[in-house]
PDB file of C-alpha atoms in Angstrom:
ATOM      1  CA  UNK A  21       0.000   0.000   0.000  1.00  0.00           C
ATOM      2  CA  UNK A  22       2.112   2.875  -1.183  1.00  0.00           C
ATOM      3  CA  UNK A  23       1.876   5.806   1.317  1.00  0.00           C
ATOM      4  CA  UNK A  24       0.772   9.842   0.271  1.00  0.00           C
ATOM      5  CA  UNK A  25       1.989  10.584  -2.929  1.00  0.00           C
ATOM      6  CA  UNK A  26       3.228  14.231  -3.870  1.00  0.00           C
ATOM      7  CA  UNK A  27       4.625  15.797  -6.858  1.00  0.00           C
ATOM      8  CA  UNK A  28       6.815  17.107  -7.819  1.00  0.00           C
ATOM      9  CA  UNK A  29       8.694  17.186  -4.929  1.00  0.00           C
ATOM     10  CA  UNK A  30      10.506  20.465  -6.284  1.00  0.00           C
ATOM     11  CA  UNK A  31       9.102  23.108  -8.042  1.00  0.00           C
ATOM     12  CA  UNK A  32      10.672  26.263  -8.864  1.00  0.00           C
ATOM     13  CA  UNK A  33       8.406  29.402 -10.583  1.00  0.00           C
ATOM     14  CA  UNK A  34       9.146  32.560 -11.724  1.00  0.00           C
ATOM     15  CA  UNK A  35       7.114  35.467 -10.317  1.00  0.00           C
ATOM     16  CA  UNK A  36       3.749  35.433 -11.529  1.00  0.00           C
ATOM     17  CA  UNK A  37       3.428  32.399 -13.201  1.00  0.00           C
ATOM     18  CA  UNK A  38       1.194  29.554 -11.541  1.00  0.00           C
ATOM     19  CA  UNK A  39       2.249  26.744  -9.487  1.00  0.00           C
ATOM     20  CA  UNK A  40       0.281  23.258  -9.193  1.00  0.00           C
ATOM     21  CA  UNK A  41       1.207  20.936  -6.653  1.00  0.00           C
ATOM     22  CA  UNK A  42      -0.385  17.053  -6.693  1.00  0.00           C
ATOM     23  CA  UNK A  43      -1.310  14.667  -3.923  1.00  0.00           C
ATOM     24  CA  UNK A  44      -2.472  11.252  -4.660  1.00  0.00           C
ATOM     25  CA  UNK A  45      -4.072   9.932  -1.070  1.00  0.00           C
ATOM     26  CA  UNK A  46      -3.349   6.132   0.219  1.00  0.00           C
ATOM     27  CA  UNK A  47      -5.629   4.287  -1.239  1.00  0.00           C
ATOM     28  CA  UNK A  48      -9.074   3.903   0.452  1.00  0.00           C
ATOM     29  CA  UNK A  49      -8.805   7.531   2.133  1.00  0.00           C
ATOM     30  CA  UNK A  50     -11.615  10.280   0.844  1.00  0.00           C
ATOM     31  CA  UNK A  51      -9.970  13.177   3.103  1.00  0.00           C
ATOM     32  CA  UNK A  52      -7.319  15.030   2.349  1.00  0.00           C
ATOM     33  CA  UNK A  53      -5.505  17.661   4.552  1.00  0.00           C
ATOM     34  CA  UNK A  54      -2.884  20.360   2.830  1.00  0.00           C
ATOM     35  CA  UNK A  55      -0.276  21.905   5.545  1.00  0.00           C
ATOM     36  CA  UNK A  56       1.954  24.823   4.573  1.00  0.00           C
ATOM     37  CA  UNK A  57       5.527  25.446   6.184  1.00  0.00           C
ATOM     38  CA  UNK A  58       7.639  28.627   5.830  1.00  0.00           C
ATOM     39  CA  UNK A  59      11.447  28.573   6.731  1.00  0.00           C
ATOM     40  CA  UNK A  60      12.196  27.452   9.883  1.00  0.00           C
ATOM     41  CA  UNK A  61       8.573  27.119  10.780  1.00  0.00           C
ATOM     42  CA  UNK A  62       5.822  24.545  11.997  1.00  0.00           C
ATOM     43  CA  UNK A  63       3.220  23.576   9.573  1.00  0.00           C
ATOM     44  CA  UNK A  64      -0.030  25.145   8.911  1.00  0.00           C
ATOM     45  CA  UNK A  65      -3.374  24.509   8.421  1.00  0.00           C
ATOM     46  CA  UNK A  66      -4.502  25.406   4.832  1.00  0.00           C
ATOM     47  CA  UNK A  67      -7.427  23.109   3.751  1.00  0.00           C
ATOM     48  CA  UNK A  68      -9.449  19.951   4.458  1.00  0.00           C
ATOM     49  CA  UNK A  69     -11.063  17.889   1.547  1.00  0.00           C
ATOM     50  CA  UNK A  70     -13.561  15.177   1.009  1.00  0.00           C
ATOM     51  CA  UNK A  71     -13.889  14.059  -2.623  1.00  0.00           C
ATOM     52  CA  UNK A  72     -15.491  16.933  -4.723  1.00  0.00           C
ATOM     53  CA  UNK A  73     -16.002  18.987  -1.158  1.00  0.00           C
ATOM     54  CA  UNK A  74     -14.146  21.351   0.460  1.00  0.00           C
ATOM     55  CA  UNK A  75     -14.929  20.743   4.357  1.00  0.00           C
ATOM     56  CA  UNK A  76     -12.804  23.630   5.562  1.00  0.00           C
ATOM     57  CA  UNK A  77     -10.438  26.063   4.242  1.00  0.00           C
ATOM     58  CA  UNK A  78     -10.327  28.729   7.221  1.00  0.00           C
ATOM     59  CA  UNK A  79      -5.964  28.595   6.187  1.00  0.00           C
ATOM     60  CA  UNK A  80      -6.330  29.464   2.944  1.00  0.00           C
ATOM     61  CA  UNK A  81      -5.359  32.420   1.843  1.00  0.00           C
ATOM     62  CA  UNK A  82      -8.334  34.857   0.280  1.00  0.00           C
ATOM     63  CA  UNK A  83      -6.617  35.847  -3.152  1.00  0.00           C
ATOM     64  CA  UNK A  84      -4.526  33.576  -5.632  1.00  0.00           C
ATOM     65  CA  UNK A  85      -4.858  30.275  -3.657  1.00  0.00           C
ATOM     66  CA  UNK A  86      -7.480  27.181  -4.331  1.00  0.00           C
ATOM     67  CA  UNK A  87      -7.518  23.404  -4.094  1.00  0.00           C
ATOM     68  CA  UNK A  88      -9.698  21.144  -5.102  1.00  0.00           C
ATOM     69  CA  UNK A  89     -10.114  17.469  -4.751  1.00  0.00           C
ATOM     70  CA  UNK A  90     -12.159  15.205  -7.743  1.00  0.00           C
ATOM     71  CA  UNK A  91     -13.467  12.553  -7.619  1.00  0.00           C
ATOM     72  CA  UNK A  92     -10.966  10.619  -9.670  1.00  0.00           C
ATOM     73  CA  UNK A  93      -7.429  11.603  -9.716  1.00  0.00           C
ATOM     74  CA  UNK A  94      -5.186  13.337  -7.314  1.00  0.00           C
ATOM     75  CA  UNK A  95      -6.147  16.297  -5.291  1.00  0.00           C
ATOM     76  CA  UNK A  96      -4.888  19.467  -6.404  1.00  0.00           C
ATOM     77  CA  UNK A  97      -3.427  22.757  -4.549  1.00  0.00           C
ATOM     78  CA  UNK A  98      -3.086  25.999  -7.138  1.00  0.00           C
ATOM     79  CA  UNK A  99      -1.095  29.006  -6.838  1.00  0.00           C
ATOM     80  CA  UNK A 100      -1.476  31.727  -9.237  1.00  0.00           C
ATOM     81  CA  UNK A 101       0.865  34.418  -9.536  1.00  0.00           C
ATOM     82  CA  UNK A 102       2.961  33.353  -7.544  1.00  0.00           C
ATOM     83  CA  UNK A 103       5.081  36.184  -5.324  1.00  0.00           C
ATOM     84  CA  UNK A 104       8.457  35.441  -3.275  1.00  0.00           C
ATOM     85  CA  UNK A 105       6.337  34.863  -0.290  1.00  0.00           C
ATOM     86  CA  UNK A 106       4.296  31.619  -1.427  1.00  0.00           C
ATOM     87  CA  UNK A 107       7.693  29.963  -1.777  1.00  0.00           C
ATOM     88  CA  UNK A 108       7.380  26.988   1.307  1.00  0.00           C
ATOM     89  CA  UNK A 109       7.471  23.495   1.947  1.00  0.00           C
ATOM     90  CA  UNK A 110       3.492  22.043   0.969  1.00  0.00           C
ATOM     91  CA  UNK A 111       2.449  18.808   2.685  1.00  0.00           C
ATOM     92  CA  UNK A 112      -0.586  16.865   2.138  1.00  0.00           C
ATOM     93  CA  UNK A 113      -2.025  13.986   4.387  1.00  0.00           C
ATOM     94  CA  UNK A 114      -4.974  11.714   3.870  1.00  0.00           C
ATOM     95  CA  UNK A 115      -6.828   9.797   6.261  1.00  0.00           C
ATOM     96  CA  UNK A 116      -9.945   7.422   5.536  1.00  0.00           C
ATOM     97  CA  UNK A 117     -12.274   9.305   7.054  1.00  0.00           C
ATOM     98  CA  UNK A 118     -12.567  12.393   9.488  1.00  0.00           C
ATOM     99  CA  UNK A 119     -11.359  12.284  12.947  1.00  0.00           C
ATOM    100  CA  UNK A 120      -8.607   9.385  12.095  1.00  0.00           C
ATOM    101  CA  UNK A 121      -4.915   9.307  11.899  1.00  0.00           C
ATOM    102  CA  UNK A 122      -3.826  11.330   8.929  1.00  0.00           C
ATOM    103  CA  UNK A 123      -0.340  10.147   6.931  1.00  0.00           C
ATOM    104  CA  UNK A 124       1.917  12.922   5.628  1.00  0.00           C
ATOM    105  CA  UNK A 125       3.257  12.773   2.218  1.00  0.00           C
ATOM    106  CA  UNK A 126       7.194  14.095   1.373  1.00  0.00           C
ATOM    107  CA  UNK A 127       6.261  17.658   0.557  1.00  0.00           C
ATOM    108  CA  UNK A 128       6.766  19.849  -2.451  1.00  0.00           C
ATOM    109  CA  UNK A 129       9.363  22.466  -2.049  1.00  0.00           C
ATOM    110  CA  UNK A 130       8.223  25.227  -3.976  1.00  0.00           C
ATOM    111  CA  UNK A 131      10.398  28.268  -4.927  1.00  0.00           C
ATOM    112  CA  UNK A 132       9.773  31.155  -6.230  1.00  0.00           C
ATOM    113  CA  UNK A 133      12.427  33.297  -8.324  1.00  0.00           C
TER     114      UNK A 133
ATOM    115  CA  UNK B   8      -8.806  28.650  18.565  1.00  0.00           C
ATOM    116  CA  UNK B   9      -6.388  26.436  19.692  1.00  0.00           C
ATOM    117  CA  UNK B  10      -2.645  27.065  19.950  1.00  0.00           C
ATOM    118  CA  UNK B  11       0.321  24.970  20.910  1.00  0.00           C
ATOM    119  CA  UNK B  12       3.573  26.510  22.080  1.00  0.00           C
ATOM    120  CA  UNK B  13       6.980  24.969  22.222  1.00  0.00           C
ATOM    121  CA  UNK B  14       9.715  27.202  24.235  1.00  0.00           C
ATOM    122  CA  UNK B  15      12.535  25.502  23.150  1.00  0.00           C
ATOM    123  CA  UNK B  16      13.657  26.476  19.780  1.00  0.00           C
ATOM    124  CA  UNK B  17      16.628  23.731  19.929  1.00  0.00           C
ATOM    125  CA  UNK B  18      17.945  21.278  22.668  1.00  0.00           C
ATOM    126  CA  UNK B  19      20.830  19.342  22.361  1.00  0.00           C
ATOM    127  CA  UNK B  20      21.681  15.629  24.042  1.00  0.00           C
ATOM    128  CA  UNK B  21      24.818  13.585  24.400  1.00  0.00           C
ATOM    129  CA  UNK B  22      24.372   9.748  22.858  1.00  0.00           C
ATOM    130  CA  UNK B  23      22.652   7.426  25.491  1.00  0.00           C
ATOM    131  CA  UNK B  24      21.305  10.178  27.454  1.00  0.00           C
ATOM    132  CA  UNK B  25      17.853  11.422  28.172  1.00  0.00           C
ATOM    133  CA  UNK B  26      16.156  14.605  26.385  1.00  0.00           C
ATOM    134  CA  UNK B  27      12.643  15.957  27.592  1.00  0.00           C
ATOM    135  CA  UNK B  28      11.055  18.203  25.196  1.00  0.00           C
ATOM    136  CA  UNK B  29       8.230  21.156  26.151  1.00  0.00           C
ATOM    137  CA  UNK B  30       4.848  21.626  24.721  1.00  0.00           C
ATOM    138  CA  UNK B  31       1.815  24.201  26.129  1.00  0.00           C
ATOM    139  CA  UNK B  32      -1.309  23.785  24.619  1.00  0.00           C
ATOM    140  CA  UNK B  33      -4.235  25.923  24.779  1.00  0.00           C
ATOM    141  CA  UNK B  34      -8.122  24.758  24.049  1.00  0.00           C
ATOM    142  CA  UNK B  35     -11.637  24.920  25.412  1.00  0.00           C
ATOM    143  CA  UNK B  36     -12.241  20.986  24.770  1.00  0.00           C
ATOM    144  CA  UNK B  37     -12.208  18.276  26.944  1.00  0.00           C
ATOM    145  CA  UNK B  38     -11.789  15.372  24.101  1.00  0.00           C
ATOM    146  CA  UNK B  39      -8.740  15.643  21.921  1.00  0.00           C
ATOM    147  CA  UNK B  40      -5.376  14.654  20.328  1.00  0.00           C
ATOM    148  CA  UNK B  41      -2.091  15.096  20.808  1.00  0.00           C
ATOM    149  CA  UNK B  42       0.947  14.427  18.484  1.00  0.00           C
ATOM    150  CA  UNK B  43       4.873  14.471  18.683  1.00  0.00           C
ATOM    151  CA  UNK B  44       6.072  14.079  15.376  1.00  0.00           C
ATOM    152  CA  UNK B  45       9.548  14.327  13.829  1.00  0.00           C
ATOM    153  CA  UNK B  46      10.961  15.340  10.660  1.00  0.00           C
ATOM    154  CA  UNK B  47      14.236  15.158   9.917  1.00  0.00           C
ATOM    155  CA  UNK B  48      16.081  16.427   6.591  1.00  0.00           C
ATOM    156  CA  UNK B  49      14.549  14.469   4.229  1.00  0.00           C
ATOM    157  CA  UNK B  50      11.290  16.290   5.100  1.00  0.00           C
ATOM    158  CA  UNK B  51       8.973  13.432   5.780  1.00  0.00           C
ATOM    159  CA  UNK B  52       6.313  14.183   8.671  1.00  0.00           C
ATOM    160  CA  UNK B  53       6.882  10.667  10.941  1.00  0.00           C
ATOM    161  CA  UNK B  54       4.379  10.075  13.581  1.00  0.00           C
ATOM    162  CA  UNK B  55       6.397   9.374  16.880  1.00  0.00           C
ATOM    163  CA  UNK B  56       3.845   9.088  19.410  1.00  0.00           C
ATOM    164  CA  UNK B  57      -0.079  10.212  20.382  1.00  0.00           C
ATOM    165  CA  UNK B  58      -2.216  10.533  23.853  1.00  0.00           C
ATOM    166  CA  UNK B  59      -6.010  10.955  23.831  1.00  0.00           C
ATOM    167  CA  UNK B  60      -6.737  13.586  26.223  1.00  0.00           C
ATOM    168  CA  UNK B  61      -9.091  11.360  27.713  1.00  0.00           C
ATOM    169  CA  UNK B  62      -6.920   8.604  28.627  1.00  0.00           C
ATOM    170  CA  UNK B  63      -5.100   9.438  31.965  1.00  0.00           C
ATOM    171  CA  UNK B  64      -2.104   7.082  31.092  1.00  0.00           C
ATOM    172  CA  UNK B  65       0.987   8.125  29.410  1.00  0.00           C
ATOM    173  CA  UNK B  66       1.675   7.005  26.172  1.00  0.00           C
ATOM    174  CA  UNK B  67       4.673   5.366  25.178  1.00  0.00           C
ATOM    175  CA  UNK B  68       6.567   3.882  21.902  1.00  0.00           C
ATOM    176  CA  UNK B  69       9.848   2.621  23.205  1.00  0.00           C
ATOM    177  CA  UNK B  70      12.282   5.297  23.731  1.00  0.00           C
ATOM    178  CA  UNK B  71       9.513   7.813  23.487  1.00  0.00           C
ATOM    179  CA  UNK B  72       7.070   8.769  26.147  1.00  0.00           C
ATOM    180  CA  UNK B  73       5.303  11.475  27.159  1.00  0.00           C
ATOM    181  CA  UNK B  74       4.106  13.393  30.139  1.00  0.00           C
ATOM    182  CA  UNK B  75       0.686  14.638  30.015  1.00  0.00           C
ATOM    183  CA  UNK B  76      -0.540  17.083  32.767  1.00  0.00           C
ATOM    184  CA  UNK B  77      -4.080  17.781  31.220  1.00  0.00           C
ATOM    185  CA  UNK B  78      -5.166  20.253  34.424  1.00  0.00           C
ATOM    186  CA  UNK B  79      -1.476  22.152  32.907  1.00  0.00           C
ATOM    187  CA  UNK B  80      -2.130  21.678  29.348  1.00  0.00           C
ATOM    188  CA  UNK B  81       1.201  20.313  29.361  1.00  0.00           C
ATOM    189  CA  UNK B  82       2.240  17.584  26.791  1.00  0.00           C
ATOM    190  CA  UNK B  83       6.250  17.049  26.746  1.00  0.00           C
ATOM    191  CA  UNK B  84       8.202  14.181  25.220  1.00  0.00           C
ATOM    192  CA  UNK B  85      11.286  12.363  27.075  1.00  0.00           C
ATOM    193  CA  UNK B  86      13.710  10.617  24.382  1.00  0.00           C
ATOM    194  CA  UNK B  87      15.243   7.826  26.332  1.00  0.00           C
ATOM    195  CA  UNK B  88      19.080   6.099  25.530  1.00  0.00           C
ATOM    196  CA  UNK B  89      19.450   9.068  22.402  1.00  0.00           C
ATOM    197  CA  UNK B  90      20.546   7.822  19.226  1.00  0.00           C
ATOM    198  CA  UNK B  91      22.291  10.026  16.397  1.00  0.00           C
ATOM    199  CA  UNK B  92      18.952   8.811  14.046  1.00  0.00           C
ATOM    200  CA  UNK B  93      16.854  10.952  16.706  1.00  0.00           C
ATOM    201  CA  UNK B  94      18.284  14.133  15.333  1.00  0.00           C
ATOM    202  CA  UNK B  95      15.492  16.194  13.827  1.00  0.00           C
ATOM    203  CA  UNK B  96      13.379  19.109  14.455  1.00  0.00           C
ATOM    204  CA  UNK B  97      10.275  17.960  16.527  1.00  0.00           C
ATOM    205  CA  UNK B  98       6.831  19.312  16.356  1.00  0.00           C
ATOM    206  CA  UNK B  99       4.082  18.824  19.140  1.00  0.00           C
ATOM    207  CA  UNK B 100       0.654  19.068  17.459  1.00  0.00           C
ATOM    208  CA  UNK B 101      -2.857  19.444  18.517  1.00  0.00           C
ATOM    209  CA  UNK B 102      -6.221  18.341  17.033  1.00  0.00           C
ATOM    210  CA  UNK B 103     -10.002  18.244  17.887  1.00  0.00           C
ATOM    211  CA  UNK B 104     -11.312  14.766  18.586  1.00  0.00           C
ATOM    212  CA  UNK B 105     -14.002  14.366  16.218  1.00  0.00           C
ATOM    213  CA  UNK B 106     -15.807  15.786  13.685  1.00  0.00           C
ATOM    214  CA  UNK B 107     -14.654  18.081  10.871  1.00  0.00           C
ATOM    215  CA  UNK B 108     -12.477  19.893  13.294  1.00  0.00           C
ATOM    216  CA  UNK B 109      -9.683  17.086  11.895  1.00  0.00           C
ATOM    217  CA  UNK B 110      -7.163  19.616  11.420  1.00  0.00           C
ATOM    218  CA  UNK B 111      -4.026  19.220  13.307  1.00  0.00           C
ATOM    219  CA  UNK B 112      -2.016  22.842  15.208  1.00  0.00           C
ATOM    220  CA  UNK B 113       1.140  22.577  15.049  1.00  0.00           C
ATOM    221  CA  UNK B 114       3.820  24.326  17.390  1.00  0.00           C
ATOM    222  CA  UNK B 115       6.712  26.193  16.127  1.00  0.00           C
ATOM    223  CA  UNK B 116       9.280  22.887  16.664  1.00  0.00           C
ATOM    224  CA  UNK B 117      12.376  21.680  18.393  1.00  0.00           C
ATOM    225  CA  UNK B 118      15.646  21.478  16.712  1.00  0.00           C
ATOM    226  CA  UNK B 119      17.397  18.153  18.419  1.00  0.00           C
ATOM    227  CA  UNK B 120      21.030  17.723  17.822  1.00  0.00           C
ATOM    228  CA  UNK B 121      23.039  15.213  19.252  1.00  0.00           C
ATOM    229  CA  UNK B 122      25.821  14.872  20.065  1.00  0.00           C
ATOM    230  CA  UNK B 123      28.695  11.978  20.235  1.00  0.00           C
TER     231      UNK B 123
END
């Protein structure tokens, strides 16, 4: 049972253009959980998905930011325009359902240039 | 809202010896979670060890264990015989019990170095 899948695990944009950053859940989970860490930092809360829902999404930011999660394929966390600031370590985690032990994926590095 | 707080920014521990590492925690609840988890330079997020606030005994995963004081909102972890694979930073984390409150706080983290 391969764990959280992420890719890529680096990314590097140039200011302005859009980022998209891919998490493929352990199979049988329907929730997925996308963390954010700056520089020397602790994670943070961004979004919580259920296949085609978005359950919460008090971390996200207002402007330039959305994720969505279908239901086939991975779940997806967009960027557009991307500034100096968005560039961060993005996690995902799944878990099979709400309330339960939630697996991290690697991350994806993204930088911004 | 909830908030966790580690005071320790980085610790350091000889080989063999014993590390305890500080959490706070603040929350209305009664029913909850609570995480350490380590990542080390490769990134990965690597559950180390959990207590249910509702369970009164410690939890504990070999060389890990922790000391809850749930009347302090207290939640450190004690590293027992430290190994040079225990270097990481270390992040105490907090999340609801149930419902679609699943998210998990994270505190600011513990560098851990050690040291031969």
């Amino acid at each position: 049972n391969a764990g959280v899948m992420q890719n890529p695990r680096h990314l590097v944009r140039r200011r302005g253009q859009e980022a998209r950053l891919r998490c493929s859940p352990m199979k049988g989970h329907s929730h997925v959980y996308w963390y954010r860490q700056l520089p020397e930092e602790g994670l943070k809360f961004m979004v919580y998905l259920q296949k085609e829902n978005i359950i919460d999404e008090s971390g996200m930011p207002k402007e330039r930011f959305s994720a969505e999660f279908p239901k086939e394929g991975p779940s997806i966390l967009r960027i557009q325009q991307v500034v100096r600031g968005d560039s961060a370590a993005y996690f995902c985690a799944s878990s099979p359902r709400g309330g339960t032990e939630a697996f991290f994926g690697q991350g994806t590095r993204l930088t911004v240039v | 809202a909830q908030t966790v707080t580690q005071s320790q920014p980085e610790m350091s521990v000889q080989e063999a010896e014993t590390v305890t590492l500080s959490c706070t925690y603040d929350t209305s609840e009664s029913d909850y979670y609570l995480f350490w988890y380590k990542q080390p330079p490769s990134r990965q997020m690597i559950l180390v060890i959990r207590q249910e606030a509702y369970k009164q005994q410690n939890a504990t995963e070999n060389r890990f264990s922790v000391n809850f004081q749930k009347a302090a909102k207290s939640f450190s972890l004690k590293i027992s015989d430290s190994q040079l694979g225990d270097a990481a930073m270390y992040f105490c984390a907090y999340r609801a019990y149930t419902g679609t409150a699943s998210k998990l706080t994270f505190g600011t983290g513990t560098r851990l170095q050690v040291t031969l």
